[in-house]
Coordinates of C-alpha atoms in Angstrom, one line a residue:
Chain E
M1 CA 140.5 -68.1 197.2
R2 CA 142.2 -71.4 196.7
D3 CA 144.2 -71.9 193.5
L4 CA 142.9 -75.0 191.8
T5 CA 145.9 -75.4 189.5
R6 CA 147.3 -78.9 190.0
R7 CA 144.9 -79.2 192.9
L8 CA 142.3 -81.7 191.5
D9 CA 142.6 -83.2 195.0
L10 CA 140.3 -80.3 196.0
C11 CA 137.8 -81.3 193.3
S12 CA 135.0 -83.9 193.2
I13 CA 133.0 -85.5 190.4
N14 CA 129.3 -86.1 191.0
T15 CA 128.6 -89.3 189.2
A16 CA 125.6 -87.8 187.4
T17 CA 128.2 -85.9 185.3
L18 CA 129.1 -89.2 183.7
G19 CA 125.6 -90.0 182.6
H20 CA 125.2 -93.2 184.6
Q21 CA 127.0 -95.1 181.8
A22 CA 129.1 -97.3 184.0
P23 CA 128.7 -99.2 187.3
I24 CA 130.1 -97.6 190.4
G25 CA 133.4 -99.6 190.4
P26 CA 134.6 -98.4 187.0
M27 CA 133.5 -94.9 187.9
I28 CA 135.5 -94.9 191.1
D29 CA 138.6 -96.1 189.2
A30 CA 138.2 -93.6 186.4
I31 CA 137.7 -90.7 188.7
A32 CA 140.7 -91.6 190.8
R33 CA 142.8 -92.2 187.6
A34 CA 141.9 -88.7 186.4
G35 CA 143.4 -87.3 189.6
F36 CA 140.3 -86.1 191.4
G37 CA 140.2 -86.1 195.2
A38 CA 136.6 -87.1 195.7
L39 CA 133.3 -88.2 194.2
A40 CA 129.6 -87.9 195.0
P41 CA 127.6 -91.0 194.1
W42 CA 123.9 -91.3 193.6
R43 CA 121.7 -93.9 195.2
R44 CA 121.1 -95.6 191.8
D45 CA 124.9 -96.2 191.7
L46 CA 124.6 -98.4 194.8
E47 CA 121.7 -100.5 193.6
G48 CA 122.7 -104.1 193.9
E49 CA 125.9 -103.2 195.7
E50 CA 126.8 -103.5 199.4
A51 CA 127.3 -99.9 200.6
A52 CA 130.2 -100.7 203.0
A53 CA 132.0 -102.5 200.2
V54 CA 131.6 -99.5 197.9
G55 CA 132.9 -97.3 200.7
R56 CA 136.0 -99.5 201.0
R57 CA 136.5 -99.4 197.3
I58 CA 136.3 -95.6 197.3
R59 CA 138.8 -95.3 200.2
D60 CA 141.1 -97.9 198.6
A61 CA 141.1 -95.8 195.4
G62 CA 142.3 -92.8 197.5
L63 CA 139.1 -90.9 197.1
A64 CA 137.0 -89.0 199.6
V65 CA 133.2 -88.6 199.3
S66 CA 131.8 -85.1 199.0
G67 CA 128.1 -86.0 199.3
Y68 CA 125.5 -88.6 198.6
C69 CA 122.5 -87.9 196.2
R70 CA 119.6 -87.6 196.9
S71 CA 116.5 -87.7 199.1
T72 CA 113.2 -89.2 198.2
Y73 CA 110.7 -86.4 197.8
L74 CA 109.2 -85.4 201.1
P75 CA 105.7 -83.9 200.3
A76 CA 103.0 -86.5 199.6
A77 CA 99.2 -86.6 199.5
T78 CA 98.9 -88.8 202.5
R79 CA 100.5 -89.3 205.9
P80 CA 101.5 -92.9 205.3
E81 CA 103.3 -91.8 202.0
R82 CA 105.1 -89.0 203.9
Q83 CA 106.1 -91.5 206.5
A84 CA 107.3 -94.0 203.9
A85 CA 109.5 -91.2 202.3
I86 CA 111.0 -90.5 205.7
E87 CA 111.8 -94.2 206.3
D88 CA 113.3 -94.4 202.8
N89 CA 115.5 -91.3 203.5
K90 CA 116.7 -92.9 206.8
R91 CA 117.9 -95.9 204.8
A92 CA 119.7 -93.6 202.4
I93 CA 121.3 -91.7 205.3
D94 CA 122.6 -95.1 206.5
Q95 CA 124.1 -95.7 203.1
A96 CA 125.6 -92.3 203.1
A97 CA 127.3 -93.1 206.4
A98 CA 128.5 -96.5 205.0
I99 CA 130.2 -95.0 202.1
G100 CA 131.8 -92.2 204.2
A101 CA 129.7 -89.3 202.9
P102 CA 129.8 -86.2 205.1
C103 CA 126.3 -85.1 203.9
F104 CA 123.2 -86.4 202.3
V105 CA 121.7 -84.1 199.6
F106 CA 118.1 -83.2 199.8
V107 CA 116.1 -82.5 196.6
V108 CA 112.9 -82.1 198.5
G109 CA 110.1 -82.5 195.9
G110 CA 107.3 -80.3 194.8
A111 CA 103.6 -80.2 195.9
P112 CA 101.9 -83.6 195.4
A113 CA 100.3 -84.2 192.0
G114 CA 97.0 -82.3 191.8
S115 CA 97.8 -80.0 194.7
R116 CA 98.2 -76.2 194.3
D117 CA 99.3 -75.8 197.9
L118 CA 102.9 -74.7 197.6
P119 CA 103.1 -73.3 201.2
G120 CA 101.7 -76.6 202.4
A121 CA 104.3 -78.6 200.5
R122 CA 107.0 -76.4 202.1
R123 CA 105.6 -77.1 205.5
Q124 CA 105.7 -80.8 204.7
V125 CA 109.4 -80.5 203.7
A126 CA 110.2 -78.8 207.0
D127 CA 108.4 -81.5 208.9
G128 CA 110.2 -84.2 207.0
V129 CA 113.7 -82.7 207.5
A130 CA 112.9 -82.2 211.2
A131 CA 111.9 -85.9 211.4
L132 CA 115.3 -86.9 209.9
L133 CA 117.6 -84.7 211.9
E134 CA 118.3 -87.1 214.7
H135 CA 118.9 -90.0 212.3
G136 CA 121.4 -87.9 210.5
R137 CA 123.2 -86.9 213.7
A138 CA 123.3 -90.4 214.9
A139 CA 124.7 -91.6 211.6
G140 CA 127.3 -88.8 211.4
V141 CA 125.7 -87.5 208.2
R142 CA 124.7 -83.9 207.8
L143 CA 121.5 -83.0 205.9
A144 CA 122.3 -80.7 203.0
L145 CA 119.2 -78.9 201.7
E146 CA 119.7 -78.1 198.1
P147 CA 117.6 -75.2 196.8
L148 CA 116.7 -76.0 193.2
H149 CA 116.1 -73.5 190.5
P150 CA 112.6 -71.9 190.7
M151 CA 111.8 -73.5 187.3
Y152 CA 111.6 -76.8 189.3
A153 CA 109.3 -75.5 192.0
A154 CA 106.3 -77.4 190.7
D155 CA 107.7 -80.9 190.2
R156 CA 111.2 -81.3 191.8
A157 CA 111.8 -79.0 194.7
C158 CA 109.7 -76.4 196.4
L159 CA 112.9 -75.2 198.1
N160 CA 114.1 -72.6 195.7
T161 CA 116.5 -70.1 197.4
L162 CA 119.4 -70.2 199.8
A163 CA 117.5 -67.8 202.0
Q164 CA 114.5 -70.2 202.2
A165 CA 116.8 -73.2 202.9
L166 CA 118.6 -71.4 205.7
D167 CA 115.4 -70.1 207.2
M168 CA 114.2 -73.7 207.3
A169 CA 117.4 -75.0 208.8
E170 CA 117.3 -72.3 211.5
A171 CA 113.6 -72.9 212.2
I172 CA 114.4 -76.6 212.9
E173 CA 117.7 -76.4 214.6
G174 CA 117.6 -72.9 216.1
P175 CA 119.3 -69.9 214.5
S176 CA 122.7 -70.3 216.3
A177 CA 123.3 -74.0 216.5
A178 CA 126.9 -74.4 217.6
D179 CA 127.3 -77.7 215.6
P180 CA 124.6 -77.6 212.9
W181 CA 123.6 -80.8 211.3
I182 CA 121.3 -79.1 208.7
G183 CA 122.9 -77.0 206.0
V184 CA 122.8 -76.3 202.4
A185 CA 124.2 -77.6 199.1
A186 CA 125.0 -74.5 197.0
D187 CA 124.8 -75.5 193.3
I188 CA 125.5 -72.6 190.9
Y189 CA 123.1 -74.0 188.4
H190 CA 120.3 -73.3 190.8
I191 CA 121.4 -70.1 192.5
W192 CA 123.6 -68.1 190.1
W193 CA 120.7 -65.7 189.3
D194 CA 119.8 -64.9 192.9
P195 CA 120.1 -61.2 193.7
A196 CA 120.7 -62.2 197.3
L197 CA 123.5 -64.7 196.4
C198 CA 126.4 -62.9 198.1
T199 CA 124.6 -62.2 201.4
Q200 CA 123.0 -65.7 201.6
I201 CA 126.3 -67.5 200.9
A202 CA 128.0 -65.4 203.6
R203 CA 125.1 -66.2 206.0
A204 CA 125.4 -69.9 205.3
G205 CA 129.1 -69.9 205.8
A206 CA 128.9 -67.8 209.0
A207 CA 126.4 -70.3 210.4
G208 CA 128.6 -73.3 209.5
R209 CA 125.8 -74.5 207.2
L210 CA 127.7 -74.4 203.8
L211 CA 128.0 -78.2 203.3
A212 CA 128.6 -78.6 199.5
Y213 CA 129.5 -76.5 196.5
H214 CA 128.5 -77.8 193.0
V215 CA 129.6 -76.3 189.7
C216 CA 128.6 -76.5 186.1
D217 CA 127.4 -73.6 183.8
W218 CA 124.2 -72.1 182.6
L219 CA 124.0 -72.3 178.8
S220 CA 122.3 -69.4 177.0
P221 CA 120.1 -70.5 175.4
T222 CA 119.2 -73.5 177.5
R223 CA 117.5 -76.1 175.3
D224 CA 116.0 -78.4 178.0
M225 CA 114.9 -77.5 181.5
L226 CA 116.5 -80.6 183.1
L227 CA 119.2 -82.1 180.9
D228 CA 121.0 -79.2 179.3
R229 CA 123.5 -78.0 181.9
G230 CA 126.8 -76.7 180.5
M231 CA 130.4 -77.5 181.2
M232 CA 132.1 -74.9 183.2
G233 CA 133.2 -72.1 180.9
D234 CA 130.6 -72.8 178.2
G235 CA 127.9 -70.6 179.8
V236 CA 127.2 -67.3 181.4
V237 CA 128.1 -67.8 185.1
D238 CA 131.0 -66.0 186.6
L239 CA 132.3 -69.1 188.3
K240 CA 135.4 -67.5 189.9
A241 CA 133.4 -64.7 191.4
I242 CA 131.0 -67.2 193.0
R243 CA 133.7 -69.5 194.3
A244 CA 135.4 -66.4 195.8
M245 CA 132.1 -65.7 197.7
V246 CA 131.9 -69.4 198.8
E247 CA 135.4 -69.6 200.0
S248 CA 135.5 -66.2 201.7
A249 CA 132.4 -67.5 203.6
G250 CA 134.6 -70.2 205.0
Y251 CA 133.9 -73.1 202.7
S252 CA 136.9 -75.4 202.5
G253 CA 135.3 -78.5 201.0
A254 CA 135.4 -80.0 197.5
V255 CA 134.4 -78.2 194.3
E256 CA 132.1 -80.7 192.9
V257 CA 131.2 -81.0 189.3
E258 CA 127.5 -81.9 188.6
I259 CA 126.4 -81.8 184.9
F260 CA 123.2 -83.2 183.5
S261 CA 123.7 -83.1 179.8
A262 CA 121.8 -85.7 177.8
E263 CA 122.7 -84.5 174.3
N264 CA 126.3 -83.6 174.9
W265 CA 128.4 -84.7 177.8
W266 CA 126.5 -87.8 178.6
R267 CA 127.2 -89.0 175.0
R268 CA 131.0 -88.8 175.4
P269 CA 133.4 -91.4 176.9
M270 CA 133.9 -91.1 180.6
A271 CA 137.6 -90.4 180.3
E272 CA 137.0 -87.5 177.9
V273 CA 134.4 -85.9 180.2
L274 CA 136.7 -86.2 183.2
A275 CA 139.6 -84.7 181.3
V276 CA 137.5 -81.7 180.3
C277 CA 136.2 -81.3 183.8
A278 CA 139.8 -81.3 185.1
E279 CA 140.9 -78.7 182.6
R280 CA 138.0 -76.4 183.2
L281 CA 138.1 -76.7 187.0
Q282 CA 141.7 -75.4 186.8
A283 CA 141.1 -72.8 184.1
V284 CA 137.7 -71.1 184.7
C285 CA 136.3 -72.2 188.2
Chain V
M1 CA 88.9 -59.8 197.4
R2 CA 86.8 -58.7 194.5
D3 CA 84.3 -61.1 193.0
L4 CA 85.1 -61.4 189.3
T5 CA 81.8 -63.1 188.4
R6 CA 80.1 -61.0 185.7
R7 CA 82.9 -58.4 186.3
L8 CA 85.0 -58.8 183.1
D9 CA 85.1 -55.0 183.2
L10 CA 87.8 -55.6 185.9
C11 CA 89.7 -57.8 183.5
S12 CA 92.2 -57.1 180.7
I13 CA 93.6 -59.0 177.8
N14 CA 97.3 -58.7 177.0
T15 CA 97.5 -58.9 173.3
A16 CA 100.3 -61.5 173.4
T17 CA 97.6 -63.9 174.6
L18 CA 96.1 -63.8 171.1
G19 CA 99.3 -64.9 169.5
H20 CA 99.8 -61.7 167.4
Q21 CA 97.4 -63.2 164.8
A22 CA 95.5 -60.0 164.0
P23 CA 96.2 -56.3 163.7
I24 CA 95.4 -54.1 166.6
G25 CA 92.0 -52.9 165.3
P26 CA 90.3 -56.3 165.1
M27 CA 91.9 -57.2 168.4
I28 CA 90.4 -54.2 170.1
D29 CA 87.0 -55.0 168.6
A30 CA 87.2 -58.7 169.7
I31 CA 88.3 -57.9 173.2
A32 CA 85.5 -55.3 173.6
R33 CA 82.9 -57.7 172.1
A34 CA 84.0 -60.4 174.6
G35 CA 83.1 -58.1 177.4
F36 CA 86.5 -57.2 178.8
G37 CA 87.2 -53.8 180.4
A38 CA 90.7 -53.3 179.2
L39 CA 93.6 -54.5 177.0
A40 CA 97.4 -54.2 177.1
P41 CA 99.0 -53.9 173.7
W42 CA 102.5 -54.6 172.6
R43 CA 104.7 -52.2 170.6
R44 CA 104.6 -54.6 167.6
D45 CA 100.8 -54.1 167.6
L46 CA 101.4 -50.3 166.9
E47 CA 103.9 -50.8 164.1
G48 CA 102.6 -48.8 161.1
E49 CA 99.8 -47.3 163.2
E50 CA 99.4 -43.8 164.6
A51 CA 99.5 -44.2 168.4
A52 CA 96.9 -41.4 169.1
A53 CA 94.5 -43.0 166.6
V54 CA 94.9 -46.4 168.3
G55 CA 94.2 -44.7 171.6
R56 CA 91.0 -43.2 170.2
R57 CA 89.9 -46.6 168.8
I58 CA 90.5 -48.2 172.2
R59 CA 88.5 -45.5 174.0
D60 CA 85.7 -45.6 171.3
A61 CA 85.5 -49.3 172.0
G62 CA 84.9 -48.6 175.6
L63 CA 88.1 -50.1 176.7
A64 CA 90.8 -49.0 179.1
V65 CA 94.5 -49.7 178.8
S66 CA 96.1 -51.7 181.6
G67 CA 99.7 -51.4 180.4
Y68 CA 102.0 -51.1 177.4
C69 CA 104.6 -53.8 176.6
R70 CA 107.5 -53.6 176.7
S71 CA 110.9 -51.9 177.1
T72 CA 113.9 -52.3 174.9
Y73 CA 116.6 -54.1 176.9
L74 CA 118.7 -51.7 178.9
P75 CA 122.1 -53.4 179.4
A76 CA 124.4 -53.3 176.4
A77 CA 128.1 -53.6 175.7
T78 CA 128.7 -50.0 174.9
R79 CA 127.6 -46.6 176.2
P80 CA 126.1 -45.5 172.8
E81 CA 124.1 -48.7 172.7
R82 CA 122.8 -48.1 176.2
Q83 CA 121.9 -44.5 175.3
A84 CA 120.1 -45.7 172.1
A85 CA 118.1 -48.1 174.3
I86 CA 117.1 -45.2 176.5
E87 CA 116.0 -43.1 173.6
D88 CA 114.0 -45.9 172.2
N89 CA 112.3 -46.4 175.5
K90 CA 111.4 -42.7 175.6
R91 CA 109.7 -43.1 172.3
A92 CA 107.8 -46.1 173.7
I93 CA 106.8 -44.2 176.8
D94 CA 105.4 -41.5 174.5
Q95 CA 103.4 -44.1 172.6
A96 CA 102.2 -45.5 176.0
A97 CA 100.9 -42.0 176.8
A98 CA 99.3 -41.6 173.4
I99 CA 97.2 -44.8 173.8
G100 CA 96.3 -44.0 177.4
A101 CA 98.4 -46.6 179.2
P102 CA 98.9 -45.9 182.9
C103 CA 102.2 -47.8 182.9
F104 CA 105.0 -49.0 180.6
V105 CA 106.2 -52.5 181.3
F106 CA 109.9 -53.1 181.7
V107 CA 111.4 -56.4 180.6
V108 CA 114.9 -55.2 181.3
G109 CA 117.2 -57.6 179.5
G110 CA 120.1 -59.8 180.6
A111 CA 123.8 -59.2 180.5
P112 CA 125.1 -58.3 177.0
A113 CA 126.2 -61.2 174.8
G114 CA 129.6 -62.5 175.9
S115 CA 129.4 -60.9 179.4
R116 CA 129.3 -62.9 182.6
D117 CA 128.8 -59.7 184.7
L118 CA 125.3 -60.1 186.1
P119 CA 125.8 -57.6 188.9
G120 CA 127.1 -55.1 186.3
A121 CA 124.0 -55.7 184.0
R122 CA 121.8 -55.0 187.0
R123 CA 123.6 -51.7 187.7
Q124 CA 123.0 -50.8 184.0
V125 CA 119.3 -51.6 184.4
A126 CA 119.1 -49.3 187.5
D127 CA 121.0 -46.5 185.6
G128 CA 118.6 -46.9 182.6
V129 CA 115.5 -46.8 184.7
A130 CA 116.8 -43.8 186.5
A131 CA 117.4 -42.1 183.2
L132 CA 113.8 -42.7 182.1
L133 CA 112.1 -41.6 185.3
E134 CA 111.6 -38.0 184.4
H135 CA 110.4 -38.8 180.9
G136 CA 107.8 -41.2 182.4
R137 CA 106.6 -38.6 184.9
A138 CA 106.4 -35.9 182.3
A139 CA 104.4 -38.2 180.0
G140 CA 102.1 -39.3 182.9
V141 CA 103.2 -43.0 182.4
R142 CA 104.5 -45.0 185.4
L143 CA 107.5 -47.3 184.9
A144 CA 106.4 -50.9 185.8
L145 CA 109.5 -53.1 186.4
E146 CA 108.6 -56.7 185.7
P147 CA 110.7 -59.2 187.5
L148 CA 111.0 -62.2 185.1
H149 CA 111.3 -65.8 186.2
P150 CA 115.0 -66.6 187.1
M151 CA 115.1 -69.0 184.1
Y152 CA 115.3 -65.8 182.0
A153 CA 118.1 -64.2 184.0
A154 CA 120.7 -64.8 181.2
D155 CA 118.9 -63.6 178.2
R156 CA 115.7 -61.7 178.9
A157 CA 115.8 -60.1 182.3
C158 CA 118.3 -59.8 185.1
L159 CA 115.5 -58.5 187.3
N160 CA 114.2 -61.7 188.8
T161 CA 112.3 -61.1 192.1
L162 CA 109.8 -58.6 193.4
A163 CA 112.2 -57.8 196.3
Q164 CA 115.0 -56.9 193.8
A165 CA 112.6 -54.7 191.7
L166 CA 111.3 -52.9 194.8
D167 CA 114.9 -52.4 196.1
M168 CA 115.7 -50.9 192.7
A169 CA 112.7 -48.6 192.7
E170 CA 113.4 -47.4 196.2
A171 CA 117.1 -46.9 195.4
I172 CA 116.1 -44.6 192.5
E173 CA 113.1 -42.8 193.9
G174 CA 113.7 -43.0 197.6
P175 CA 112.1 -45.5 199.9
S176 CA 109.1 -43.5 200.8
A177 CA 108.1 -41.6 197.7
A178 CA 104.7 -40.1 198.2
D179 CA 103.7 -40.4 194.6
P180 CA 105.9 -43.1 193.1
W181 CA 106.5 -43.3 189.4
I182 CA 108.5 -46.5 189.5
G183 CA 106.6 -49.7 190.5
V184 CA 106.3 -53.3 189.6
A185 CA 104.3 -55.5 187.3
A186 CA 103.5 -58.7 189.2
D187 CA 103.1 -61.6 186.8
I188 CA 102.2 -64.9 188.5
Y189 CA 104.1 -66.9 185.9
H190 CA 107.4 -65.2 187.0
I191 CA 106.8 -65.0 190.8
W192 CA 104.4 -67.8 191.9
W193 CA 107.4 -69.8 193.3
D194 CA 108.9 -67.0 195.4
P195 CA 109.0 -67.9 199.1
A196 CA 108.9 -64.1 199.8
L197 CA 105.8 -63.6 197.6
C198 CA 103.4 -62.6 200.3
T199 CA 105.7 -60.2 202.0
Q200 CA 106.9 -58.5 198.8
I201 CA 103.5 -58.1 197.4
A202 CA 102.4 -56.5 200.7
R203 CA 105.5 -54.3 200.5
A204 CA 104.8 -53.2 196.9
G205 CA 101.2 -52.4 197.7
A206 CA 102.0 -50.4 200.9
A207 CA 104.5 -48.3 198.9
G208 CA 102.0 -47.6 196.1
R209 CA 104.2 -49.5 193.7
L210 CA 101.9 -52.4 192.6
L211 CA 101.1 -51.2 189.1
A212 CA 99.9 -54.3 187.2
Y213 CA 98.8 -57.9 187.9
H214 CA 99.2 -60.5 185.2
V215 CA 97.7 -64.0 185.3
C216 CA 98.2 -67.3 183.4
D217 CA 99.2 -70.6 184.9
W218 CA 102.4 -72.7 185.3
L219 CA 102.0 -76.0 183.5
S220 CA 103.7 -79.1 185.0
P221 CA 105.5 -80.3 183.0
T222 CA 106.4 -77.1 181.1
R223 CA 107.6 -78.1 177.6
D224 CA 109.1 -74.9 176.5
M225 CA 110.9 -72.3 178.6
L226 CA 109.3 -69.3 176.7
L227 CA 106.1 -70.3 174.9
D228 CA 104.4 -72.9 177.1
R229 CA 102.4 -70.9 179.6
G230 CA 99.1 -72.3 180.7
M231 CA 95.6 -71.0 180.7
M232 CA 94.4 -70.2 184.2
G233 CA 93.2 -73.4 185.9
D234 CA 95.3 -75.7 183.8
G235 CA 98.4 -75.5 186.0
V236 CA 99.7 -75.6 189.5
V237 CA 99.3 -72.0 190.7
D238 CA 96.9 -71.1 193.5
L239 CA 95.5 -68.1 191.6
K240 CA 92.9 -67.1 194.1
A241 CA 95.3 -67.1 196.9
I242 CA 97.7 -64.8 195.0
R243 CA 95.0 -62.4 193.9
A244 CA 93.9 -62.3 197.5
M245 CA 97.4 -61.2 198.5
V246 CA 97.5 -58.6 195.7
E247 CA 94.2 -57.1 196.5
S248 CA 94.7 -57.1 200.2
A249 CA 97.9 -55.1 199.4
G250 CA 95.6 -52.5 197.9
Y251 CA 95.7 -53.3 194.2
S252 CA 92.5 -52.3 192.5
G253 CA 93.6 -52.4 188.9
A254 CA 92.8 -54.9 186.1
V255 CA 93.5 -58.6 186.3
E256 CA 95.4 -59.0 183.0
V257 CA 95.7 -62.2 181.1
E258 CA 99.1 -62.8 179.5
I259 CA 99.7 -66.2 177.9
F260 CA 102.5 -67.2 175.6
S261 CA 101.4 -70.5 174.2
A262 CA 102.8 -71.3 170.7
E263 CA 101.5 -74.9 170.5
N264 CA 98.1 -74.5 172.1
W265 CA 96.3 -71.1 172.6
W266 CA 98.1 -69.3 169.8
R267 CA 96.7 -71.9 167.4
R268 CA 93.1 -71.2 168.3
P269 CA 90.7 -68.6 167.0
M270 CA 90.8 -65.3 168.9
A271 CA 87.1 -65.6 169.9
E272 CA 87.6 -69.0 171.4
V273 CA 90.7 -67.9 173.4
L274 CA 88.8 -64.8 174.7
A275 CA 85.8 -67.0 175.7
V276 CA 88.0 -69.4 177.7
C277 CA 89.9 -66.5 179.3
A278 CA 86.5 -65.0 180.4
E279 CA 85.3 -68.3 181.8
R280 CA 88.5 -69.0 183.7
L281 CA 88.9 -65.5 185.1
Q282 CA 85.5 -65.9 186.7
A283 CA 86.0 -69.5 187.8
V284 CA 89.5 -69.9 189.0
C285 CA 91.3 -66.6 189.3

């Protein structure tokens, strides 16, 4: 396992961690100034910006991009809506390429409002990802399926385990793609509880499908189902054990911090949040 | 699949659904009066009561018992605490036998406070269940492991999927026990999202390990992680599809309603809640 001490160059900040307080320019500068090696922007950060210019600013700051967040939900009640989501995701993949992101993160959506057809929603996700594969390959952007915690199965993502995401990737690309363009984003918030965690991380790594690794912590108790993620070290997750699994599976990418925390970290100044992330990444991750 | 129309005799009320507003006696009477065939009491309902007398009252009311809730958490920081939990669960199994419950429901607990060792907590659960197997068999009470939703992995149950519970049961009793005494309680609130739901329910049924089936609904949005379960039909779960799986796997026990709902159903009179349960069981389950 890599030693992260004085190696913030191996670490990335997902801009959601900073609570969307600042425009992308100042965020890039603050992340670079704090010594991190990369960042992962959200589409909202690029609104009103020219993607290629943002990409230049990132590179000029000496930063890499660890991923671009996130897909428009794929399941929808009608075929035209599903097609519109695919077109929107193509535009996002183009932006991902323009800023130099190696992967585009898929938060796939739940069943359409009023539907109880979870298996049907999952089939729509598979169809949508399949429809985007060639666009990703042509743009040089891998599709990172992010299984979300099962508590989001109804409204945010019907993709809920690494096994399910890998099954889907293999069903679309074939089980032994030599150069896979569909992989997974492994976020400990969503997967730390999974009894199959170790085997599925190993499976993802062996298949070359482990595209991103996100850290935060699970607070106990958790006070809000969406916006109460913890800073690394403040919760119950054995972060070093999971990073050991991820890296022994072959992952050599960034350790990306992604914390949604409306009542705590999002209320603090960017520089303070970045300093605490830097300290915790080196101490407990 | 069984038709539940005018077959409330196939249905059971878990007393938690009634918000613990009344003592066990009036609950038994109300559940019987509403036409249900069974109930599932909690240990708190028996506090200050003599278990055998409660059992007689249940039988005299013409009711069966579909299960007895629930275990004292098994993982603990020290060996004496773990042993105390086992002894306490033995006493509960004796109560289960005294009231005529066919199974005792295990909510197994999370890792001890301050621990980040989830795999270790899971080993402690397996050890605790193994230590209780003979007691259950001698009392004629099967041990129903209830996988809880992964959002409870930290604080309530580190047993989070049917596959994990069945793996544990098989590890303790052997994979092909002819007369298994360890099985699972399948509660749709906890498992509806599971991509492996269909295969694991079939596996449980084939092994004779499907001991209980609990229904409610998953509300979207869910406003509280513990006490905002929905009445059947008010949420996003395809209840008929899941009952079809459960019954085609061989389950012929009660359909048990278990709803934790502090802000809605627990504020309503018992008779109203029972009437709505009766209606929804026949209409949407």
